[in-house]
Short mmCIF file of C-alpha atoms in Angstrom, two decimals:
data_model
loop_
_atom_site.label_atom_id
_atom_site.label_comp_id
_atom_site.label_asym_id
_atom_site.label_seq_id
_atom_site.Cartn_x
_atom_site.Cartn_y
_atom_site.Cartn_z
CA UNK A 118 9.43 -3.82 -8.77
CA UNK A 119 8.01 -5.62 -5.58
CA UNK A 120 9.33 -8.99 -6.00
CA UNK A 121 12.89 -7.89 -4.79
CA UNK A 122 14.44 -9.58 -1.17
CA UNK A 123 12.09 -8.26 1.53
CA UNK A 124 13.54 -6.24 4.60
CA UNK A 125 12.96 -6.98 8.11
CA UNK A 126 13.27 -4.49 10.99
CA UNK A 127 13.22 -5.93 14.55
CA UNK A 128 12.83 -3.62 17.05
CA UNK A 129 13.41 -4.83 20.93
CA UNK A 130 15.65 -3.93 23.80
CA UNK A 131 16.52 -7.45 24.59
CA UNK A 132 19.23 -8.82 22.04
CA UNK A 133 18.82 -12.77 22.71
CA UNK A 134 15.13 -11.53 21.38
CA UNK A 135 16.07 -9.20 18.30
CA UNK A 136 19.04 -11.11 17.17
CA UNK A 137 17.23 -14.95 17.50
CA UNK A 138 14.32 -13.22 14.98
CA UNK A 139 16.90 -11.74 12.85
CA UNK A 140 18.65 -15.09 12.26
CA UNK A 141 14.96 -16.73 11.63
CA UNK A 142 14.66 -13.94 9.09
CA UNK A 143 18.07 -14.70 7.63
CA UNK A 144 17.73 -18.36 7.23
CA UNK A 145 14.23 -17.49 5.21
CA UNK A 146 16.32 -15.09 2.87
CA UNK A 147 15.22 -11.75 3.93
CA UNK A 148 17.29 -8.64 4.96
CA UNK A 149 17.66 -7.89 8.44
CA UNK A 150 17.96 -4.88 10.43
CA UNK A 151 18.32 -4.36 14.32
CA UNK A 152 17.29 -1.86 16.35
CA UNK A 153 17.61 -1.93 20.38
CA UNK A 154 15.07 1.03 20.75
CA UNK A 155 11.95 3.06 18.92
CA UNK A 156 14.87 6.10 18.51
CA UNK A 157 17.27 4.14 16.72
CA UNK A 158 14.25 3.12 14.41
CA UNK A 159 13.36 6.18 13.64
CA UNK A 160 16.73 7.52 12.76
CA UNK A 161 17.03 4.61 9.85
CA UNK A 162 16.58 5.06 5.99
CA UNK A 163 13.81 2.39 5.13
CA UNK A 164 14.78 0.28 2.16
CA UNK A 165 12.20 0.97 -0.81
CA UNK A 166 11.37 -2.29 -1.14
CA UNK A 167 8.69 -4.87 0.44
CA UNK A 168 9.38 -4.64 4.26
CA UNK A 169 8.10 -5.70 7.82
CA UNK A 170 8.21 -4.30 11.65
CA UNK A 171 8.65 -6.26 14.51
CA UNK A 172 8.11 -4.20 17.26
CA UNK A 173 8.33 -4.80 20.64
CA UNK A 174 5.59 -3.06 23.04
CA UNK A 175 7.51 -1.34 25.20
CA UNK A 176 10.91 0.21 25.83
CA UNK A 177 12.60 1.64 29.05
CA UNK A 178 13.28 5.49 28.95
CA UNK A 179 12.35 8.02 27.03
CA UNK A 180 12.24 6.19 23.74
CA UNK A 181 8.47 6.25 22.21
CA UNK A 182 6.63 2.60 22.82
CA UNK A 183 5.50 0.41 20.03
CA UNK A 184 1.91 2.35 20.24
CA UNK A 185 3.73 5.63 19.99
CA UNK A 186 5.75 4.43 17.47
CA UNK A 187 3.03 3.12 15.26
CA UNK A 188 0.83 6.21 15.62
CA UNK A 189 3.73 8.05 14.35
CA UNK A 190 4.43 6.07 11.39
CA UNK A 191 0.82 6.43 10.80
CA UNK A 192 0.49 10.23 10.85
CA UNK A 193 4.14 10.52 8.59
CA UNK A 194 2.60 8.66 6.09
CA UNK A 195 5.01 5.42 6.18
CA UNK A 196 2.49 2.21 5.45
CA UNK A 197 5.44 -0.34 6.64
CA UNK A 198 3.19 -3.68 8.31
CA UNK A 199 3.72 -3.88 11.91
CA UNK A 200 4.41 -7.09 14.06
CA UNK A 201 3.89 -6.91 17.11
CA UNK A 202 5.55 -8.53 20.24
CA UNK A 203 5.26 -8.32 24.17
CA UNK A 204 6.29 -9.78 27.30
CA UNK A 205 3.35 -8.38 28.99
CA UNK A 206 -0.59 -9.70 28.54
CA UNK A 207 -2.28 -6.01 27.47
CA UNK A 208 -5.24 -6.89 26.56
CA UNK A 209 -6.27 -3.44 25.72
CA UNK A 210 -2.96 -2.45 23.45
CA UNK A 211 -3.45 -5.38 21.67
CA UNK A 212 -6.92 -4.37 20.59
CA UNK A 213 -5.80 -1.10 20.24
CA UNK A 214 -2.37 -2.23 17.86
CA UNK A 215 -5.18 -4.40 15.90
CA UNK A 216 -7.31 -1.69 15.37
CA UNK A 217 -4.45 0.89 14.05
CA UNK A 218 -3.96 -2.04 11.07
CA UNK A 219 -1.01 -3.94 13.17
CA UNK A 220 -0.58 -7.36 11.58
CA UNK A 221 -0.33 -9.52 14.60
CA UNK A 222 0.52 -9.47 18.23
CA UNK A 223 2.35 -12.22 19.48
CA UNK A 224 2.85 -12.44 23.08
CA UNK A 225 6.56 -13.74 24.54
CA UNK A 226 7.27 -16.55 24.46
CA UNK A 227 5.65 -17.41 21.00
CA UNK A 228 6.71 -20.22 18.63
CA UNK A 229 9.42 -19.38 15.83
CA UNK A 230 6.77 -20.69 12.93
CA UNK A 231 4.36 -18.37 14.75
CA UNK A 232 6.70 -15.08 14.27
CA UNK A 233 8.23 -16.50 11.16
CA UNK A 234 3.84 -16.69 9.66
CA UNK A 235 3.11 -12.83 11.13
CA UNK A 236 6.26 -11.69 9.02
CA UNK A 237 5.81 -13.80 6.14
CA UNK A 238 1.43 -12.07 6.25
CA UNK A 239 3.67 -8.87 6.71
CA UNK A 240 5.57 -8.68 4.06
CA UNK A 241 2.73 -10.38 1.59
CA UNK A 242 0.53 -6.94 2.36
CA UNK A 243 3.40 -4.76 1.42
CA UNK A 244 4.19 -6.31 -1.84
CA UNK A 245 0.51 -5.88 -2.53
CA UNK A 246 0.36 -2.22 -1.52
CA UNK A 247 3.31 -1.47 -3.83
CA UNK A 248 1.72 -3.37 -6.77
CA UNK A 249 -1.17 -1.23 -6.35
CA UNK A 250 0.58 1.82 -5.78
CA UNK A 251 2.45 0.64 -9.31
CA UNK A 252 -0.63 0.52 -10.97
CA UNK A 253 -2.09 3.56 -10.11
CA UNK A 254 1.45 5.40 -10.83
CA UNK A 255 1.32 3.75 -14.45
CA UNK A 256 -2.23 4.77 -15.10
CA UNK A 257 -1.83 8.01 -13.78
CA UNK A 258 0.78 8.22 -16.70
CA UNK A 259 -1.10 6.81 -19.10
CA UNK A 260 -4.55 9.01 -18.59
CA UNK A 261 -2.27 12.45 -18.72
CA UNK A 262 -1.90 11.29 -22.67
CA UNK A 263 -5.79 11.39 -23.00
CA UNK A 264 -7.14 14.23 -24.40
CA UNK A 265 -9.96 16.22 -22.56
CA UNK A 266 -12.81 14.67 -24.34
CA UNK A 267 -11.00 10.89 -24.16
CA UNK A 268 -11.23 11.85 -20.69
CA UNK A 269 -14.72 12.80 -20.81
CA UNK A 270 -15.96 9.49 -22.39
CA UNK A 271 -13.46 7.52 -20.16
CA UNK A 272 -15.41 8.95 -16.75
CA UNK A 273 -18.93 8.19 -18.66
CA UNK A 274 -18.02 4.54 -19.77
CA UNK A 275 -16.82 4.07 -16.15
CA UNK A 276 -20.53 5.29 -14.97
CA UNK A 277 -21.59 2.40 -17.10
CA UNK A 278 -22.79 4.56 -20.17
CA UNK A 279 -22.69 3.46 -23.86
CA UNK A 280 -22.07 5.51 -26.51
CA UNK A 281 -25.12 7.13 -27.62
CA UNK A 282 -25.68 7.91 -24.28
CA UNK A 283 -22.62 9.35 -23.71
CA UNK A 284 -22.91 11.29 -27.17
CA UNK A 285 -26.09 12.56 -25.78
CA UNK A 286 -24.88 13.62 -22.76
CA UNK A 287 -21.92 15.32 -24.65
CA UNK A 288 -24.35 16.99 -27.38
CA UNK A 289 -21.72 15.36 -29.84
CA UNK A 290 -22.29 12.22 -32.60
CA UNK A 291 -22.44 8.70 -31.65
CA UNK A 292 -19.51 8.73 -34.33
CA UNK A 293 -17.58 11.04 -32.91
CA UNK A 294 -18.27 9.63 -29.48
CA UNK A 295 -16.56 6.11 -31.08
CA UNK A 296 -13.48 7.50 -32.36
CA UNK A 297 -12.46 9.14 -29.56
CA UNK A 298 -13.57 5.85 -27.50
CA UNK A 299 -11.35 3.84 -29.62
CA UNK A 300 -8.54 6.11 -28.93
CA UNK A 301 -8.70 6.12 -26.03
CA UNK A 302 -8.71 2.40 -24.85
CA UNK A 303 -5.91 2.02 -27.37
CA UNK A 304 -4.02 4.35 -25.26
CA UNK A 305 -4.96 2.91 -21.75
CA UNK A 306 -4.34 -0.48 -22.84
CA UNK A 307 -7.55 -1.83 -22.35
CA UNK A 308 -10.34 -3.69 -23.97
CA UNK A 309 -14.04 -3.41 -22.48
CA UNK A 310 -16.37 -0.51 -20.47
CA UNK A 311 -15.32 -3.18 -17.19
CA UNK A 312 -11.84 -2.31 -17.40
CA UNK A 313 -12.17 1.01 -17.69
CA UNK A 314 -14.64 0.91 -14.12
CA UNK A 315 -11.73 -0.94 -12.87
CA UNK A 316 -9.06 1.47 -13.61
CA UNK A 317 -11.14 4.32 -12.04
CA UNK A 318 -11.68 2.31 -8.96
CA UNK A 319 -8.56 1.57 -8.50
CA UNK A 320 -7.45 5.44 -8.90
CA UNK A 321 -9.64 6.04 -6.01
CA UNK A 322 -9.11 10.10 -5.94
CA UNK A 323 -7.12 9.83 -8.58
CA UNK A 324 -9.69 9.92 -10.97
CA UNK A 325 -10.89 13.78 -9.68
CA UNK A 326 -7.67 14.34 -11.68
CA UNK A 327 -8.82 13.42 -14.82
CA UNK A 328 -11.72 15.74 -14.49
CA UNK A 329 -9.91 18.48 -14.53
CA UNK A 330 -9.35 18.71 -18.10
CA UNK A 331 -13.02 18.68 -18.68
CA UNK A 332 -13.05 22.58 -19.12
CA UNK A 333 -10.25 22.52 -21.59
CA UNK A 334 -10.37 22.98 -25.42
CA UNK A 335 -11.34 20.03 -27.03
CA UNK A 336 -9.94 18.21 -29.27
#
């Protein structure tokens, strides 16, 4: 899923620069892809696996600047790391990259092992947003097969509730309140009340959709 060659996308105007970081890249076994400006970024199909950005700061013409750029991504929803590099000491759009969630800004000259370490951190963050974002796709799946009580005793076990408390709360037996449990966790895959916290946690929002089939006949 995310363990699959990683993508990098270099990003700067001046080719000795782009094309001596896409060679580093190669020789470490990643995909490369250059691009001498923002626009011919932003007219590329990202890959859908793990990927960085190196981006340079800024570009001459009209094409958008790394900060532009980045705000962009931001607002399209595109979570791709970001790298950044500069020729110029910016003191304020470095703290200003840092703050959007940029990985690192390197100023030029930097060291190879110093760009090659920024990627590597890049590329480590994506794989772990996908794996997340895989996780919360397969529970998703896995909670729509819940019934609307198993949903009901899923949210109260998450709130740290056992089961006569949650049959109390649900005006229904403690035995009844067990079967369904057991159900349940059989069909989530999991084992204990801490798991089941977890999962919800790590649904974030997600979990508002499981409450929607509170209201629904019961079964």
């Amino acid at each position: 899923m995310s363990s699959g060659q990683a993508t990098v996308y270099v990003v700067d105007d001046e080719v000795q620069i782009r094309t001596a970081i896409g060679s580093l890249c190669e020789e470490t076994g990643h995909q490369v892809r250059l691009f001498a400006s923002t626009d011919e970024f932003l007219a590329e199909r990202l890959s859908g696996g793990p990927s960085c950005l190196v981006l340079d700061v800024r570009f001459p013409g009209t094409s958008p600047t790394g900060l532009e750029l980045q705000r962009r991504l931001a607002v399209t929803g595109v979570p791709i790391p970001i790298v950044f590099i500069s020729g110029h000491s910016d003191v304020r759009v470095s703290v200003e990259a840092m703050k959007r969630g940029a990985v690192e800004f390197l100023p030029k000259p930097f060291r190879e092992q110093e760009i090659l370490d920024a990627i590597r951190h890049g590329i480590e963050r994506d794989r772990r947003r996908m794996e997340r974002e895989y996780a919360v796709r397969e529970a998703r799946l896995r909670i729509e097969t819940l019934t609307a009580r198993e949903r009901e005793i899923m949210l109260l076990m998450a709130e740290g509730l056992v089961a006569k408390q949650i049959a109390a709360r649900l005006g229904v037996s403690e035995v009844t309140v067990k079967v369904h449990r057991a159900r349940m966790m059989r069909k989530l895959e999991l084992r204990s009340p801490i798991e089941v916290a977890r999962l919800i946690d790590s649904m974030g929002r997600e979990a508002e959709t499981a409450r929607t089939g509170a209201g629904q006949p019961q079964t």
